[in-house]
Short mmCIF file of C-alpha atoms in Angstrom, two decimals:
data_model
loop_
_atom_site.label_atom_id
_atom_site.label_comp_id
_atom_site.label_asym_id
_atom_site.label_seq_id
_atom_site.Cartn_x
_atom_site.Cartn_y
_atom_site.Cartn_z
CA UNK C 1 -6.56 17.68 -8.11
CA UNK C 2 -7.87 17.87 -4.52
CA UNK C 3 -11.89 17.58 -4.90
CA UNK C 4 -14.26 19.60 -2.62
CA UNK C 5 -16.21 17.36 -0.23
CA UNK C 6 -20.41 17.56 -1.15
CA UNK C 7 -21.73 19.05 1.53
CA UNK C 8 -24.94 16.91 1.55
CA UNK C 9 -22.50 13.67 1.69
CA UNK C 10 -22.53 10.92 4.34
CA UNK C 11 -19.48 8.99 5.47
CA UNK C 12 -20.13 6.32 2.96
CA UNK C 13 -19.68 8.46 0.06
CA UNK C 14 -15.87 8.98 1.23
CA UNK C 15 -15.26 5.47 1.45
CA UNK C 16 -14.26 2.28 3.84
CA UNK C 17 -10.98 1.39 4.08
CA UNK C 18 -9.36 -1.80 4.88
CA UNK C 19 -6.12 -1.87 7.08
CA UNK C 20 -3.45 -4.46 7.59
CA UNK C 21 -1.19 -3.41 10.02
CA UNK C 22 0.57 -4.28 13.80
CA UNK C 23 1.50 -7.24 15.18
CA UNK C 24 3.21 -8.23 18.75
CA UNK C 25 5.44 -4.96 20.08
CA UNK C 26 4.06 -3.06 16.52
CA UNK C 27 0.63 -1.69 17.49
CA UNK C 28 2.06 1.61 17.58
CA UNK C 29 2.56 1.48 13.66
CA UNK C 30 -1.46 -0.15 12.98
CA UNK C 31 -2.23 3.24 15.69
CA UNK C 32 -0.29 5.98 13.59
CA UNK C 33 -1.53 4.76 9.82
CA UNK C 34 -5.03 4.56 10.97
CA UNK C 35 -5.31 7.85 12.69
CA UNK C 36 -3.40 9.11 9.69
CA UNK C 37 -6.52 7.14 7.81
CA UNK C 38 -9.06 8.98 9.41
CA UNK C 39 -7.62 12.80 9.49
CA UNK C 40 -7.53 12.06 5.50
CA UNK C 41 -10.74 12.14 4.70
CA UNK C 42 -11.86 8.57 4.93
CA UNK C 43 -15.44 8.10 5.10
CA UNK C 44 -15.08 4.86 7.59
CA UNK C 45 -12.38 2.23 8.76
CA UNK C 46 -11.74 -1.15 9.46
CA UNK C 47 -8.34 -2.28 10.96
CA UNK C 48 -7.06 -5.83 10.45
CA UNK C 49 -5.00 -6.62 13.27
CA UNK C 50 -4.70 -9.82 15.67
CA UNK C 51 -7.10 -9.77 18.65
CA UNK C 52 -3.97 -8.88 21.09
CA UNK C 53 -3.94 -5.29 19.49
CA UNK C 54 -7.83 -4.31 19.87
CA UNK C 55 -8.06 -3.08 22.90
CA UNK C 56 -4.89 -0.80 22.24
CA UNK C 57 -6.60 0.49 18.42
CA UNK C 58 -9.97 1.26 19.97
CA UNK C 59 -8.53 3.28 23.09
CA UNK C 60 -6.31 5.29 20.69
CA UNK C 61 -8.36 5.43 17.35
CA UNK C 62 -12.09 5.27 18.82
CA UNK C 63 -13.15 6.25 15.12
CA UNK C 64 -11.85 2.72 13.53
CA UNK C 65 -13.64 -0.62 13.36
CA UNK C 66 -11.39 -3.62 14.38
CA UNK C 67 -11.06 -7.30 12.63
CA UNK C 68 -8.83 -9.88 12.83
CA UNK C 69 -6.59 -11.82 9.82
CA UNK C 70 -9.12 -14.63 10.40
CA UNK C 71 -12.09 -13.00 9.77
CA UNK C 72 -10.44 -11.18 6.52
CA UNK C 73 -9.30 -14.37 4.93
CA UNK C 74 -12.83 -15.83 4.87
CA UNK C 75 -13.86 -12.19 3.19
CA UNK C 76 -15.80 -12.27 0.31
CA UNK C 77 -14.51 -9.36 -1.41
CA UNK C 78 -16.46 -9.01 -4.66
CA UNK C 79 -19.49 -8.73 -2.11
CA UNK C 80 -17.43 -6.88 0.58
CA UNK C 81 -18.35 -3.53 1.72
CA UNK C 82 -14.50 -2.31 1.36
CA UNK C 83 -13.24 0.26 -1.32
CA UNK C 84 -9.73 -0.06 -0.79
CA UNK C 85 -6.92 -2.05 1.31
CA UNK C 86 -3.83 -0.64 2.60
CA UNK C 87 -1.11 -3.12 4.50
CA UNK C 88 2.14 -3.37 6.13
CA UNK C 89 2.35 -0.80 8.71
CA UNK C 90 4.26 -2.94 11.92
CA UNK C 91 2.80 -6.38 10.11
CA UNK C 92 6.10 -8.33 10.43
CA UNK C 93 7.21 -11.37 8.84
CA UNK C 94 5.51 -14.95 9.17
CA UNK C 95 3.82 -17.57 6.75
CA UNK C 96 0.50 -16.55 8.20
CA UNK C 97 0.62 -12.70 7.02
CA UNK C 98 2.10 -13.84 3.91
CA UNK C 99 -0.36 -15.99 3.11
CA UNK C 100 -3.47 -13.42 4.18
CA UNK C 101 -1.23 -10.98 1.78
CA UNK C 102 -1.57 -13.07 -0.58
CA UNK C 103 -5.31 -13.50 -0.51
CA UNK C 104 -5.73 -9.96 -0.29
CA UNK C 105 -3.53 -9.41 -3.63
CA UNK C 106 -5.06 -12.11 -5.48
CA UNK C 107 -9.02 -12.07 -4.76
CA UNK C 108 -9.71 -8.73 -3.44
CA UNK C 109 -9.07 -6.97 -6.74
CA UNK C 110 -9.34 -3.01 -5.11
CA UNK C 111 -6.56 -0.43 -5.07
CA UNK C 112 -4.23 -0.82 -2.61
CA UNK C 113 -1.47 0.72 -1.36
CA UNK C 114 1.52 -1.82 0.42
CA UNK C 115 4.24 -0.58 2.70
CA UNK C 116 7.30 -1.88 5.13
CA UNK C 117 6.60 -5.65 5.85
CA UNK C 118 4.46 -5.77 3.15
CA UNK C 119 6.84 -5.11 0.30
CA UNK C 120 9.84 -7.17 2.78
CA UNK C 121 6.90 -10.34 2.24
CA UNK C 122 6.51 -9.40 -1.51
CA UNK C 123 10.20 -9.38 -1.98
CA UNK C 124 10.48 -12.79 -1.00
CA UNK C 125 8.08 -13.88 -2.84
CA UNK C 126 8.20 -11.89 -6.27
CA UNK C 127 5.26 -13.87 -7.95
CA UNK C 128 3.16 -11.33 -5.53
CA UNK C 129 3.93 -8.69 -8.15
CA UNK C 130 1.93 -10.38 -10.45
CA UNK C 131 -1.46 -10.78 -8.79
CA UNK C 132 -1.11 -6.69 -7.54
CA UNK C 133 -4.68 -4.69 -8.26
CA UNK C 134 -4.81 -2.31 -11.27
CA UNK C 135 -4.51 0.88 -8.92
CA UNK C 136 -1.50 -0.37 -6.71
CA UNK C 137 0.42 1.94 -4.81
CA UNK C 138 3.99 1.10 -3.40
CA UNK C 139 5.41 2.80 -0.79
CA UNK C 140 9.59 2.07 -0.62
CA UNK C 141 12.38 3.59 1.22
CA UNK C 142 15.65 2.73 -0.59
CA UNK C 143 16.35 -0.20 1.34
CA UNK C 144 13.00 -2.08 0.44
CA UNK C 145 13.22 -1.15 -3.78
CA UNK C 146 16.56 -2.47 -3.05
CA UNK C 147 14.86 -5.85 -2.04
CA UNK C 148 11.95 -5.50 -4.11
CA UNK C 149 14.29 -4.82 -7.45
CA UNK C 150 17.33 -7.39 -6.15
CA UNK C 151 19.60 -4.42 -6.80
CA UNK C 152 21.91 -2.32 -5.08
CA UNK C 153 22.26 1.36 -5.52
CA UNK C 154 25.35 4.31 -5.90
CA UNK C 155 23.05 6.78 -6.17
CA UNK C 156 20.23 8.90 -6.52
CA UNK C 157 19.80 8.20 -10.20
CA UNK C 158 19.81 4.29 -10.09
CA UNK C 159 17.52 4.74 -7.20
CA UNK C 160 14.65 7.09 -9.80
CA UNK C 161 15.51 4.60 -12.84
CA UNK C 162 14.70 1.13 -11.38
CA UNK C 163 11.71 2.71 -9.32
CA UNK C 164 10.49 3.74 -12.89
CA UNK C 165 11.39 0.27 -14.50
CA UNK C 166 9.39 -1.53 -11.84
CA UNK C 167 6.42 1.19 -12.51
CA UNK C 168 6.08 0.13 -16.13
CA UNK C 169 6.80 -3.81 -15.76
CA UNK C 170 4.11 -3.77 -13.39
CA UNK C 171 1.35 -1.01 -13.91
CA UNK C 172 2.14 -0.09 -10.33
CA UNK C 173 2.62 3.75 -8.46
CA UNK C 174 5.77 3.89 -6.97
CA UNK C 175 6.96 6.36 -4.17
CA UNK C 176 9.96 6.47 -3.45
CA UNK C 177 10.64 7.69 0.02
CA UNK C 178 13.77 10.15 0.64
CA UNK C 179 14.72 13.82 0.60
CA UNK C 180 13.32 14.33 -1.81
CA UNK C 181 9.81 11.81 -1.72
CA UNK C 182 9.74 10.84 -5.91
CA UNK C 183 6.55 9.48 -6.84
CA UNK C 184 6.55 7.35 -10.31
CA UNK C 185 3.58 6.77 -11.73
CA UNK C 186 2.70 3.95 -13.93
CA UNK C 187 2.85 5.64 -17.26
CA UNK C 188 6.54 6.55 -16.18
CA UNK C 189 6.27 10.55 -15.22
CA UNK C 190 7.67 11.55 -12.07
CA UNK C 191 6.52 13.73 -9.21
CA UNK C 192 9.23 15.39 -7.08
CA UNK C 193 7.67 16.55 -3.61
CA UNK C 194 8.29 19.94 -2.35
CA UNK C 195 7.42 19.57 1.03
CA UNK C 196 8.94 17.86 4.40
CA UNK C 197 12.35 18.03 6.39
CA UNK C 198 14.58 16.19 8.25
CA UNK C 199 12.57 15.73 11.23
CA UNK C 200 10.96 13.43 9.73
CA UNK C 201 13.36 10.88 9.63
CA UNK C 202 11.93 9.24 12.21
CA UNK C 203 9.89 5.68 13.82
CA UNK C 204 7.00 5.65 12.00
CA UNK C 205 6.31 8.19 9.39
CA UNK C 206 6.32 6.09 6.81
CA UNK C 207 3.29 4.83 8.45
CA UNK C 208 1.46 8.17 8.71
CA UNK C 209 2.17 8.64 4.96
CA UNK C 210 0.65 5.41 4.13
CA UNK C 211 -2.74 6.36 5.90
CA UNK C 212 -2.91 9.01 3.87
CA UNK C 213 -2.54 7.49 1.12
CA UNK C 214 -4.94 4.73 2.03
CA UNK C 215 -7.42 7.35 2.65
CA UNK C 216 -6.54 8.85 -0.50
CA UNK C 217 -7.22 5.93 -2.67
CA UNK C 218 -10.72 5.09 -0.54
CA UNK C 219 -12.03 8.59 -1.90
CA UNK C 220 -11.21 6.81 -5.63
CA UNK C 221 -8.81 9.12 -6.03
CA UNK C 222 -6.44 7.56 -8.82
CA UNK C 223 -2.83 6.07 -7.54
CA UNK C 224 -1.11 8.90 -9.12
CA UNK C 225 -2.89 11.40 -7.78
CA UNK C 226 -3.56 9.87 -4.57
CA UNK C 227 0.14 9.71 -4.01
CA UNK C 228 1.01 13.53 -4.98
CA UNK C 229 -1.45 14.63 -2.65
CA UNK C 230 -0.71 12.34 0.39
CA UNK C 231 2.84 13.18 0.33
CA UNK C 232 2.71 16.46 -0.42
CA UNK C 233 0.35 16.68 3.07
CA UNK C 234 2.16 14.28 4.45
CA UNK C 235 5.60 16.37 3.99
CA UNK C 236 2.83 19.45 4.65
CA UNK C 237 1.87 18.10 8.34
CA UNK C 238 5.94 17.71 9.20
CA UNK C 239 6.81 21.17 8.46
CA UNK C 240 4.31 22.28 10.43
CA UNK C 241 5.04 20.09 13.10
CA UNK C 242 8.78 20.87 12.83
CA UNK C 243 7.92 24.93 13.29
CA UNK C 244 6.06 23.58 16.74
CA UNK C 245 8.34 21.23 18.25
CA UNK C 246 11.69 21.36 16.12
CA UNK C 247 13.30 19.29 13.60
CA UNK C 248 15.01 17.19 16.73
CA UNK C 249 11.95 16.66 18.78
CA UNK C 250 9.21 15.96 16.51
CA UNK C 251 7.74 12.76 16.35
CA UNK C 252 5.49 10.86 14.19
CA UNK C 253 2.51 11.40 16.39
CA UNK C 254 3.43 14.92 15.97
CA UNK C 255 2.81 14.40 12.50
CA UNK C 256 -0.55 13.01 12.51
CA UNK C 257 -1.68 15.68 14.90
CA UNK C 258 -0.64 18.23 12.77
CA UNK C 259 -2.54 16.60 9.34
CA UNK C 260 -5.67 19.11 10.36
CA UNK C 261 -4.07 21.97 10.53
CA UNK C 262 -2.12 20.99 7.09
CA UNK C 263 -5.49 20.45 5.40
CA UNK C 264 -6.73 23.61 6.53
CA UNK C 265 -3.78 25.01 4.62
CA UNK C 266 -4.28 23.12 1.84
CA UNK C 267 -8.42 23.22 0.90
CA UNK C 268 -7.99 27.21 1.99
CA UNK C 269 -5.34 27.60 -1.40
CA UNK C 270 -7.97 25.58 -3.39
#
């Protein structure tokens, strides 16, 4: 499933990737997805933030190009030099992201992958889920499919089933975040992840995971298979990290600076 990178490749042949993510207090989250971004493979990045976050994304991720929701909204994406979108990561709640959410759902037309304040925007305003790109990629923790699905759940079995009914109504790849990560991919199979641990029930790594998968989907990987392999690495990355620094002290950072070495371990088996 994992492809070998061509050796006579440049960085455009692995991509550009779009990122929605941070707002006031929440650069941290925009930070963690987009170094994730770039330690995945990603060919090159752009980060849609507002301008109070640049100078904090290029100290920290150097790699990444920066652009604000203004600039995006006047995109012209069937001319745009973008190959996929991810957003949520830290975005918050407001008309103004809704509305650039929006944009990006309806006109953009390129896989995406939406997480955190991105799925709490869509869940207020379901007709969202109609507009989604063919390769969409949700990224839930049992309290947002609760929001997204209007549902409560007892267990782990109502939490699989209405992941899988929103998979088929919409054509959409849904992982489910938890111990353990389900992913549910459009055609209704499921994909239980092997990987991860406890310590990684922590600020932020749902934001790692989605710059993987971002990555993942810029490469034209497909949504299912983008989201086996992101969080298998992913859960890959926080083992690893776990061994270093323990279940209690590891942080999400820890994560993302741990994706090489995960990798490593991962194209070595191939």
């Amino acid at each position: 499933m994992l492809r070998p990178r061509d050796p006579q490749a440049h960085k455009k042949c692995f991509g550009h990737a779009l990122l929605y993510a941070g707002s006031m207090g929440m650069a941290g989250a925009a930070v963690l997805s987009a170094k994730a971004c770039m330690r995945s493979g990603a060919g090159l990045l752009t980060v849609c933030s507002p301008l109070y976050n640049n100078a904090i994304l290029q100290t920290t991720v150097p790699e990444a190009m920066t652009i604000t929701p203004k600039e995006v909204s006047l995109t012209d994406f069937s001319t745009s030099r973008f190959n996929a979108i991810g957003a949520g990561p830290g975005l918050g709640y407001g008309e103004d992201r809704a509305r650039l959410l929006a944009i990006l759902t309806k006109s953009a037309k390129l896989p995406m992958v939406l997480d955190a304040d991105a799925l709490n925007i869509i869940a207020k305003n379901p007709e969202m889920m109609e507009y989604l790109p063919q390769t969409t990629i949700l990224t839930p923790h049992v309290g947002e499919l609760a929001r997204l699905t209007g549902t409560s759940f007892s267990n782990r079995t109502d939490i699989v089933t209405k992941a899988l009914e929103l998979a088929l109504k919409h054509n959409v790849t849904v992982i489910v975040k938890g111990a353990p990560t389900v992913t549910v991919s459009p055609d209704g199979k499921l994909f239980i992840n092997t990987t991860g641990n406890a310590g990684m029930a922590t600020a932020g790594s749902g934001d790692v995971l989605t710059g993987i998968v971002l990555a993942m989907i810029t490469q034209s990987y497909s949504g299912t298979e983008a989201s086996r392999i992101a969080t298998y690495i992913h859960g890959l990355a926080g083992d690893i990290a776990a061994r270093k620094f323990s279940q209690t002290a590891m942080t999400s950072a820890d994560i993302t600076d741990c994706l090489p070495e995960a990798w490593l371990k991962m194209t070595m088996e191939l």
